[in-house]
Short mmCIF file of C-alpha atoms in Angstrom, two decimals:
data_model
loop_
_atom_site.label_atom_id
_atom_site.label_comp_id
_atom_site.label_asym_id
_atom_site.label_seq_id
_atom_site.Cartn_x
_atom_site.Cartn_y
_atom_site.Cartn_z
CA MET A 1 10.77 7.87 -28.07
CA LEU A 2 9.70 7.37 -24.46
CA ASP A 3 8.06 4.06 -25.40
CA ARG A 4 11.32 2.86 -26.91
CA PHE A 5 13.26 3.90 -23.79
CA LEU A 6 10.99 2.52 -21.08
CA PHE A 7 9.59 -0.58 -22.76
CA ARG A 8 12.87 -1.91 -24.12
CA LYS A 9 13.62 -5.41 -22.86
CA ILE A 10 16.79 -5.61 -20.80
CA ASP A 11 18.51 -8.29 -18.70
CA ASN A 12 16.68 -8.76 -15.40
CA ALA A 13 19.72 -9.99 -13.41
CA PRO A 14 19.97 -6.77 -11.30
CA LEU A 15 16.32 -7.04 -10.25
CA ILE A 16 16.67 -10.73 -9.34
CA VAL A 17 19.77 -10.12 -7.24
CA PHE A 18 18.20 -7.07 -5.60
CA ARG A 19 15.13 -9.11 -4.63
CA VAL A 20 17.31 -11.62 -2.80
CA LEU A 21 19.32 -8.92 -1.02
CA PHE A 22 16.19 -6.94 -0.18
CA GLY A 23 14.46 -9.98 1.30
CA ILE A 24 17.49 -10.81 3.44
CA LEU A 25 17.82 -7.22 4.69
CA ILE A 26 14.17 -6.76 5.63
CA SER A 27 14.12 -10.10 7.43
CA LEU A 28 17.18 -8.98 9.43
CA GLU A 29 15.46 -5.66 10.12
CA CYS A 30 12.33 -7.35 11.46
CA TYR A 31 13.98 -10.13 13.45
CA GLY A 32 16.57 -7.64 14.71
CA ALA A 33 13.82 -5.31 15.91
CA ILE A 34 12.71 -8.08 18.26
CA LEU A 35 16.16 -9.17 19.40
CA THR A 36 17.46 -5.66 20.07
CA GLY A 37 14.38 -4.68 22.08
CA TRP A 38 13.14 -2.15 19.50
CA VAL A 39 9.69 -3.75 19.37
CA LYS A 40 9.47 -3.85 23.16
CA ARG A 41 10.58 -0.21 23.60
CA ASN A 42 8.39 1.28 20.92
CA LEU A 43 5.37 -0.97 20.51
CA VAL A 44 4.94 -3.17 23.61
CA THR A 45 5.97 -1.10 26.64
CA PRO A 46 4.20 2.19 25.76
CA GLN A 47 0.61 2.66 26.93
CA PHE A 48 -0.07 4.12 23.50
CA THR A 49 1.99 5.16 20.50
CA PHE A 50 2.33 8.49 18.76
CA SER A 51 1.05 7.51 15.35
CA PHE A 52 1.06 9.76 12.33
CA ILE A 53 -1.69 12.31 12.87
CA GLY A 54 -4.88 10.97 11.32
CA PHE A 55 -3.89 7.36 11.95
CA GLU A 56 -4.49 7.24 15.69
CA TRP A 57 -6.69 4.18 15.12
CA LEU A 58 -3.53 2.26 14.19
CA GLN A 59 -2.32 1.05 17.58
CA PRO A 60 -0.12 -1.97 18.44
CA LEU A 61 -1.58 -5.40 18.97
CA PRO A 62 -1.94 -6.28 22.66
CA GLY A 63 0.23 -8.68 24.63
CA TRP A 64 2.68 -10.59 22.49
CA GLY A 65 0.91 -9.50 19.32
CA MET A 66 3.64 -7.19 18.00
CA TYR A 67 6.32 -9.82 18.48
CA ALA A 68 4.24 -12.17 16.32
CA TYR A 69 3.66 -9.32 13.87
CA PHE A 70 7.39 -8.75 13.37
CA LEU A 71 8.06 -12.49 13.21
CA VAL A 72 5.58 -12.71 10.35
CA MET A 73 7.19 -9.75 8.56
CA GLY A 74 10.65 -11.28 9.00
CA THR A 75 9.41 -14.56 7.59
CA LEU A 76 7.86 -12.75 4.63
CA GLY A 77 11.31 -11.27 4.03
CA VAL A 78 12.71 -14.81 3.86
CA PHE A 79 9.96 -15.77 1.41
CA ILE A 80 10.80 -12.75 -0.74
CA ALA A 81 14.50 -13.66 -0.78
CA LEU A 82 13.63 -17.24 -1.76
CA GLY A 83 11.05 -16.12 -4.30
CA TYR A 84 8.34 -18.18 -2.64
CA LYS A 85 4.81 -16.99 -3.38
CA TYR A 86 6.60 -13.77 -4.22
CA ARG A 87 3.67 -11.58 -5.22
CA TYR A 88 1.66 -12.44 -2.12
CA SER A 89 4.71 -12.13 0.12
CA ILE A 90 5.80 -8.69 -1.08
CA ILE A 91 2.28 -7.28 -1.02
CA ALA A 92 1.66 -8.63 2.49
CA PHE A 93 5.00 -7.26 3.72
CA THR A 94 4.34 -3.84 2.19
CA LEU A 95 0.94 -3.53 3.84
CA MET A 96 2.23 -4.72 7.21
CA TRP A 97 5.34 -2.53 7.13
CA PHE A 98 3.36 0.53 6.02
CA SER A 99 0.93 -0.05 8.89
CA VAL A 100 3.66 -0.26 11.52
CA TYR A 101 5.36 2.78 9.96
CA LEU A 102 2.19 4.84 10.44
CA MET A 103 1.63 3.29 13.86
CA GLN A 104 4.53 5.00 15.64
CA LYS A 105 6.89 7.89 14.96
CA THR A 106 8.77 8.04 18.28
CA ALA A 107 11.57 6.07 16.62
CA TYR A 108 11.09 7.62 13.17
CA ASN A 109 13.82 6.83 10.69
CA ASN A 110 14.04 7.80 7.03
CA HIS A 111 14.90 4.29 5.93
CA TYR A 112 11.60 3.07 7.37
CA TYR A 113 9.93 5.38 4.85
CA LEU A 114 12.26 4.24 2.07
CA LEU A 115 11.27 0.63 2.77
CA VAL A 116 7.62 1.61 2.36
CA LEU A 117 8.37 3.11 -1.06
CA ILE A 118 10.68 0.40 -2.37
CA SER A 119 8.58 -2.54 -1.19
CA GLY A 120 5.51 -0.86 -2.65
CA MET A 121 7.32 -0.29 -5.92
CA ILE A 122 8.59 -3.83 -6.36
CA CYS A 123 5.10 -5.21 -5.75
CA PHE A 124 4.65 -4.34 -9.45
CA PHE A 125 8.01 -5.70 -10.65
CA PRO A 126 8.57 -9.30 -11.91
CA ALA A 127 11.36 -10.02 -9.45
CA GLN A 128 10.54 -13.72 -9.05
CA ARG A 129 11.37 -14.85 -12.59
CA ALA A 130 14.72 -16.43 -11.76
CA LEU A 131 16.58 -17.78 -8.75
CA SER A 132 13.25 -18.40 -7.04
CA ILE A 133 11.05 -21.22 -5.83
CA ASP A 134 8.25 -19.77 -7.95
CA ALA A 135 10.35 -20.09 -11.11
CA LYS A 136 11.26 -23.69 -10.26
CA THR A 137 7.72 -24.82 -9.52
CA GLN A 138 6.12 -22.75 -12.30
CA PRO A 139 8.27 -22.92 -15.46
CA GLU A 140 6.02 -20.39 -17.21
CA VAL A 141 7.20 -17.78 -14.70
CA ARG A 142 10.84 -18.07 -15.75
CA SER A 143 12.28 -15.21 -17.75
CA ASN A 144 15.59 -13.45 -18.29
CA HIS A 145 14.30 -9.99 -19.10
CA MET A 146 12.39 -7.03 -17.74
CA TYR A 147 11.28 -3.66 -19.03
CA ALA A 148 13.90 -0.94 -18.79
CA LEU A 149 11.42 1.16 -16.80
CA VAL A 150 12.07 -1.14 -13.80
CA LYS A 151 15.69 -0.07 -13.65
CA TRP A 152 15.01 3.61 -14.29
CA ALA A 153 12.21 3.81 -11.73
CA ILE A 154 14.64 2.60 -9.05
CA VAL A 155 17.39 4.94 -10.27
CA LEU A 156 15.05 7.94 -10.28
CA GLN A 157 13.86 7.14 -6.76
CA LEU A 158 17.46 7.02 -5.54
CA PHE A 159 18.27 10.26 -7.34
CA ILE A 160 15.41 11.95 -5.48
CA VAL A 161 16.56 10.58 -2.12
CA TYR A 162 20.19 11.59 -2.47
CA THR A 163 19.60 14.94 -4.17
CA TYR A 164 17.15 16.19 -1.57
CA ALA A 165 19.45 14.89 1.18
CA ALA A 166 22.26 17.01 -0.28
CA LEU A 167 20.15 20.14 -0.67
CA ALA A 168 18.88 19.85 2.91
CA LYS A 169 22.48 20.09 4.14
CA LEU A 170 22.93 23.52 2.61
CA TYR A 171 22.15 25.47 5.77
CA GLY A 172 24.20 27.34 8.34
CA ASP A 173 24.93 24.77 11.00
CA TRP A 174 26.02 22.16 8.47
CA LEU A 175 28.07 24.55 6.36
CA ASP A 176 30.02 25.89 9.34
CA PHE A 177 30.41 22.27 10.60
CA SER A 178 29.02 23.12 14.05
CA PHE A 179 26.30 20.50 13.80
CA ILE A 180 28.81 17.83 12.79
CA GLU A 181 30.89 18.75 15.83
CA LEU A 182 27.78 18.36 17.98
CA LEU A 183 26.90 15.08 16.28
CA PHE A 184 30.30 13.56 17.01
CA LYS A 185 30.54 14.89 20.56
CA GLY A 186 28.45 11.97 21.78
CA LYS A 187 30.84 9.52 20.08
CA LYS A 188 34.00 10.47 22.00
CA ASP A 189 33.95 7.24 24.02
CA TYR A 190 34.02 5.06 20.89
CA PRO A 191 37.06 2.75 20.97
CA LEU A 192 39.89 3.66 18.59
CA VAL A 193 38.05 6.40 16.68
CA GLY A 194 36.40 8.36 19.50
CA GLY A 195 39.22 10.88 19.77
CA LEU A 196 39.56 11.26 16.02
CA LEU A 197 35.87 12.10 15.72
CA GLN A 198 36.44 15.19 17.88
CA GLU A 199 39.00 16.70 15.48
CA PRO A 200 37.86 19.83 13.58
CA PHE A 201 39.57 18.73 10.37
CA LEU A 202 37.46 15.56 10.33
CA HIS A 203 34.28 17.61 10.84
CA LYS A 204 35.15 19.58 7.71
CA ILE A 205 35.88 16.43 5.72
CA VAL A 206 32.60 14.81 6.79
CA GLY A 207 30.61 17.99 6.15
CA ILE A 208 31.93 18.51 2.65
CA ALA A 209 31.95 14.81 1.76
CA GLY A 210 28.35 14.43 2.90
CA ILE A 211 27.12 17.06 0.46
CA VAL A 212 29.36 15.99 -2.43
CA PHE A 213 28.53 12.30 -2.02
CA ASP A 214 24.77 12.82 -1.88
CA LEU A 215 24.80 15.21 -4.81
CA PHE A 216 26.96 13.20 -7.19
CA ILE A 217 26.75 9.52 -6.24
CA VAL A 218 23.89 8.64 -8.60
CA PRO A 219 25.37 10.43 -11.66
CA ALA A 220 28.81 8.98 -10.86
CA LEU A 221 27.41 5.45 -10.70
CA LEU A 222 25.56 5.94 -13.98
CA TRP A 223 28.67 7.15 -15.82
CA LYS A 224 30.81 4.13 -16.69
CA PRO A 225 34.26 5.83 -16.36
CA SER A 226 33.51 6.86 -12.75
CA ARG A 227 31.41 3.87 -11.74
CA LYS A 228 34.03 1.76 -9.98
CA LEU A 229 35.42 4.72 -8.06
CA ALA A 230 31.88 5.77 -7.09
CA PHE A 231 31.15 2.23 -5.88
CA ILE A 232 34.28 2.23 -3.70
CA ALA A 233 33.24 5.64 -2.33
CA ALA A 234 29.76 4.27 -1.61
CA ILE A 235 31.20 1.33 0.32
CA GLY A 236 33.36 3.64 2.43
CA PHE A 237 30.60 6.19 2.99
CA HIS A 238 27.92 3.71 4.01
CA LEU A 239 30.18 1.55 6.17
CA PHE A 240 31.30 4.70 8.00
CA ASN A 241 27.66 5.59 8.66
CA SER A 242 26.86 2.05 9.74
CA ILE A 243 29.74 1.85 12.23
CA ILE A 244 29.57 5.40 13.62
CA PHE A 245 25.83 6.06 13.61
CA GLN A 246 24.47 2.50 13.82
CA ILE A 247 21.47 3.21 11.63
CA GLY A 248 20.28 -0.32 10.93
CA ILE A 249 20.07 -1.78 7.45
CA PHE A 250 20.01 1.49 5.51
CA PRO A 251 23.73 1.55 4.56
CA TYR A 252 23.51 -2.02 3.28
CA LEU A 253 20.25 -1.38 1.46
CA ALA A 254 21.92 1.59 -0.22
CA LEU A 255 24.76 -0.68 -1.35
CA ALA A 256 22.27 -3.28 -2.59
CA PHE A 257 20.80 -0.68 -4.95
CA THR A 258 24.12 -0.42 -6.79
CA VAL A 259 23.34 -3.63 -8.72
CA PHE A 260 21.11 -1.48 -10.94
CA PHE A 261 24.06 0.67 -12.02
CA PHE A 262 26.48 -2.00 -13.21
CA GLU A 263 26.25 -3.80 -16.53
CA ALA A 264 23.59 -6.49 -16.23
CA GLN A 265 25.90 -9.06 -17.81
CA THR A 266 28.43 -8.39 -15.06
CA ILE A 267 25.79 -8.93 -12.38
CA ARG A 268 24.66 -12.11 -14.09
CA LYS A 269 28.19 -13.53 -14.29
CA LEU A 270 28.83 -12.74 -10.63
CA PHE A 271 25.56 -13.90 -9.10
CA LEU A 272 23.59 -15.94 -11.66
CA PRO A 273 26.06 -17.95 -13.72
CA LYS A 274 23.77 -20.99 -13.89
CA GLN A 275 20.63 -19.11 -14.79
CA LEU A 276 19.25 -18.30 -18.23
CA PRO A 277 21.67 -16.39 -20.48
CA SER A 278 21.28 -12.66 -20.88
CA VAL A 279 18.46 -11.42 -23.10
CA ILE A 280 19.34 -9.89 -26.47
CA LYS A 281 19.26 -6.12 -26.15
CA GLY A 282 17.05 -3.84 -28.18
CA TYR A 283 13.77 -5.77 -28.28
CA ILE A 284 10.85 -3.42 -27.65
CA GLU A 285 7.39 -4.54 -26.60
CA VAL A 286 4.92 -1.81 -25.73
CA PRO A 287 2.10 -3.26 -23.60
CA SER A 288 -1.55 -2.44 -24.18
CA TYR A 289 -1.72 -0.96 -20.67
CA LYS A 290 1.06 1.55 -21.27
CA ASN A 291 -1.16 4.57 -20.50
CA ALA A 292 -1.92 3.15 -17.06
CA VAL A 293 1.82 2.67 -16.51
CA TYR A 294 2.56 6.26 -17.54
CA GLY A 295 -0.21 7.57 -15.29
CA LEU A 296 1.08 5.60 -12.32
CA LEU A 297 4.68 6.66 -12.86
CA ILE A 298 3.85 10.33 -13.37
CA GLY A 299 1.56 10.44 -10.34
CA TYR A 300 4.01 8.63 -8.08
CA PHE A 301 7.10 10.65 -9.01
CA LEU A 302 5.23 13.93 -8.99
CA ILE A 303 4.41 13.25 -5.33
CA GLN A 304 8.03 12.25 -4.67
CA PHE A 305 9.32 15.49 -6.16
CA LEU A 306 6.78 17.70 -4.38
CA LEU A 307 6.67 16.24 -0.85
CA PRO A 308 10.28 17.19 0.00
CA VAL A 309 9.75 20.84 -0.98
CA ARG A 310 6.43 21.41 0.78
CA HIS A 311 8.14 23.06 3.74
CA TYR A 312 9.16 25.97 1.47
CA PHE A 313 5.48 26.82 1.17
CA ILE A 314 4.83 26.65 4.91
CA LYS A 315 5.48 29.70 7.04
CA ASP A 316 8.59 29.74 9.28
CA ASN A 317 11.62 27.46 9.29
CA VAL A 318 11.13 23.69 9.10
CA LEU A 319 14.12 23.26 11.42
CA TRP A 320 12.12 24.99 14.13
CA THR A 321 8.51 23.98 13.44
CA GLU A 322 9.18 20.48 12.00
CA GLU A 323 6.30 21.13 9.60
CA GLY A 324 7.17 19.35 6.35
CA HIS A 325 10.18 17.54 7.79
CA ARG A 326 9.17 13.90 7.52
CA MET A 327 9.14 12.11 4.15
CA SER A 328 11.47 14.80 2.81
CA TRP A 329 14.89 13.09 3.04
CA ARG A 330 16.08 15.57 5.65
CA MET A 331 18.60 13.14 7.12
CA MET A 332 21.02 13.70 10.02
CA LEU A 333 20.39 17.42 10.22
CA ARG A 334 19.53 18.47 13.74
CA SER A 335 19.57 17.74 17.43
CA ARG A 336 16.48 18.79 19.37
CA HIS A 337 16.09 18.93 23.14
CA GLY A 338 13.21 20.32 25.15
CA ASN A 339 11.67 20.90 28.55
CA ILE A 340 7.92 20.74 28.94
CA SER A 341 5.18 20.71 31.57
CA TYR A 342 1.45 20.23 31.00
CA LYS A 343 -1.22 22.03 33.00
CA VAL A 344 -4.77 20.69 32.98
CA ILE A 345 -7.67 22.90 34.02
CA ASN A 346 -10.69 20.73 34.75
CA HIS A 347 -13.81 22.82 34.06
CA THR A 348 -16.05 20.08 35.45
CA THR A 349 -14.43 19.75 38.87
CA GLY A 350 -12.74 23.13 39.03
CA ASN A 351 -9.36 21.52 39.75
CA THR A 352 -6.02 22.49 38.19
CA GLU A 353 -3.17 20.02 38.07
CA LEU A 354 0.25 19.47 36.53
CA VAL A 355 0.46 16.25 34.55
CA ASP A 356 2.92 13.59 35.72
CA LEU A 357 4.34 12.52 32.36
CA ASP A 358 5.89 9.40 33.88
CA ARG A 359 2.35 8.03 34.31
CA TYR A 360 1.82 8.06 30.58
CA LEU A 361 5.06 8.05 28.63
CA THR A 362 8.25 6.07 28.16
CA LYS A 363 11.63 7.75 28.28
CA SER A 364 11.84 7.93 24.49
CA GLN A 365 8.37 9.41 24.24
CA LYS A 366 9.20 12.05 26.86
CA ASN A 367 12.26 13.04 24.86
CA ARG A 368 10.10 13.54 21.79
CA ILE A 369 7.23 15.26 23.50
CA GLY A 370 9.51 17.90 24.90
CA ALA A 371 10.89 18.96 21.53
CA TYR A 372 8.42 18.28 18.70
CA PRO A 373 5.25 20.36 18.20
CA ASP A 374 3.16 17.54 16.72
CA PHE A 375 3.95 15.29 19.71
CA ILE A 376 3.06 18.13 22.08
CA TRP A 377 -0.30 18.61 20.36
CA GLN A 378 -1.05 14.87 20.15
CA PHE A 379 -0.51 14.31 23.84
CA ALA A 380 -2.89 17.17 24.64
CA GLN A 381 -5.53 15.41 22.53
CA ARG A 382 -4.79 12.20 24.42
CA LEU A 383 -5.47 13.97 27.71
CA LYS A 384 -8.63 15.55 26.33
CA ASN A 385 -9.99 12.14 25.26
CA GLU A 386 -9.07 10.53 28.57
CA TYR A 387 -10.98 13.11 30.58
CA ALA A 388 -13.88 13.05 28.11
CA LYS A 389 -14.36 9.36 28.90
CA LYS A 390 -14.96 10.46 32.49
CA GLU A 391 -17.40 13.09 31.15
CA GLN A 392 -15.10 15.91 32.20
CA GLU A 393 -14.23 18.92 30.09
CA ILE A 394 -10.68 20.24 30.31
CA SER A 395 -8.28 22.79 28.89
CA VAL A 396 -4.62 21.88 28.37
CA TYR A 397 -1.78 24.39 28.43
CA VAL A 398 1.95 23.75 28.10
CA TYR A 399 5.12 25.49 29.07
CA ALA A 400 7.58 24.20 26.47
CA LYS A 401 11.07 25.35 25.60
CA VAL A 402 13.22 23.84 22.86
CA SER A 403 16.91 23.97 22.02
CA ILE A 404 18.08 23.11 18.53
CA ASN A 405 21.69 22.16 17.88
CA GLY A 406 22.77 23.30 21.31
CA LYS A 407 21.44 26.83 20.90
CA PRO A 408 19.60 28.68 23.72
CA TYR A 409 16.21 27.33 24.72
CA GLN A 410 13.19 29.18 23.32
CA THR A 411 9.49 28.92 24.03
CA ILE A 412 7.85 27.04 21.18
CA ILE A 413 4.15 27.06 22.18
CA ALA A 414 2.35 30.14 23.45
CA PRO A 415 1.61 29.42 27.15
CA ASP A 416 -1.94 30.81 26.80
CA THR A 417 -2.84 28.40 23.97
CA ASP A 418 -5.46 25.84 24.94
CA LEU A 419 -4.28 22.87 22.90
CA THR A 420 -7.67 21.18 23.14
CA LYS A 421 -9.14 24.00 21.08
CA VAL A 422 -6.66 24.06 18.17
CA SER A 423 -6.34 21.68 15.25
CA TRP A 424 -3.36 20.30 13.39
CA ASN A 425 -2.81 21.37 9.80
CA HIS A 426 -0.68 19.05 7.67
CA PHE A 427 0.12 21.43 4.82
CA ARG A 428 -0.17 24.87 6.44
CA HIS A 429 1.63 26.50 9.33
CA ASN A 430 0.06 25.98 12.73
CA GLU A 431 -0.07 29.52 14.06
CA TRP A 432 0.03 28.40 17.69
CA ILE A 433 3.68 27.39 17.13
CA LEU A 434 5.68 30.49 18.07
CA PRO A 435 8.28 31.81 15.63
CA SER A 436 11.95 31.39 16.41
CA VAL A 437 13.86 34.54 17.27
CA GLN A 438 16.97 32.88 15.78
CA ASN A 439 15.32 32.17 12.46
CA GLY A 440 17.42 34.35 10.21
CA PRO A 441 17.77 34.30 6.41
CA SER A 442 20.90 32.15 6.56
CA GLY A 443 18.91 29.25 8.00
CA HIS A 444 21.28 29.20 10.94
CA LEU A 445 18.59 27.79 13.17
CA ILE A 446 18.48 24.16 13.28
CA GLU A 447 17.35 20.03 13.78
CA SER A 448 17.78 14.44 17.84
CA ALA A 449 20.18 13.52 15.11
CA GLU A 450 17.48 11.61 13.42
CA PRO A 451 18.56 9.62 10.36
#
């Protein structure tokens, strides 16, 4: 039964159109990162970047290297859209994007992670078989069909993203709309809509709509009677997010995914009228490597289902500790602010000094280091390594207080904890992070509005 479902040949028009849109969007993302100063702020100006823990060896290229890096990625996006050397282009882009994703988390965004997953996924998909330079120069590449598993793998990935995003909103500060009020407070100077965004009735509409949309958009797009209405809702929802929150290509990438929900013949008529006609439905061809396909799919989606719930198995509240937050589709949930000072006791010289953070960090990095435990710990390791190069042994202590969603500041790291002597655990609670006194059963504690 599963063989008949996944290995049925279906029209590949949605995949072809998605490849073109995906290539255009990632090229805009990469070129835009240069033009808007994102590359300069996060990869060129900093003395060092806060990489994902364990990937500290991934640091930016020196000089103009990162500008060239993003130019190459943007050009690969153009190649993907054109279907030129598609397989090489998408694999190269995936590896380069994944590397830069791991390289810095100061400007972490969930859609950066989604791009890692989707680009990695379509490395395996035959997206170059029409409307591509490859198909023109290599007639044997041309085809009008794909396995149904291509469509359903994309749909399942989107279902995971949206469903976990909806479930994450079911906590106190979202349900009483106080976080939404806080989120919009910084938008009051927006022309035309700034005043409207301060209205309590709009906070309630946005709060409820956010949960309902995330929870039902994928089923509504799959069900033909509700598909058009769901598509209109998706346009409104994502354009609102794009205009108000200015979160890059994510809203448009989300809309690009909708090609997988409409009838393939409709997509072909709209976008590929001169291409090969639609494949006859119902033809099933089970490949000899089907067991490898099943193993890959099961392993991949098992990880995707488990990663977003890992914080339930880690002591304390993820909104306070941040442990298990990333790669979990916890989008637009909290605003974190902190104050911090570092004290270094030099056991070699006997000196004690307060660290001047301006010597080491950019403004964005200082904002992160004051509010996120993993940043606090990483910078202590940076100091430890710096002094070790001078053959000096030190201890590092911090006085750090954090406010979440405008609530009173609380101490997050025990002041007597020598951060050079503790390790970072990825899947267990780090006991040197103090518990929150506001962490009640309602989850009324809370998360910079990080998308």
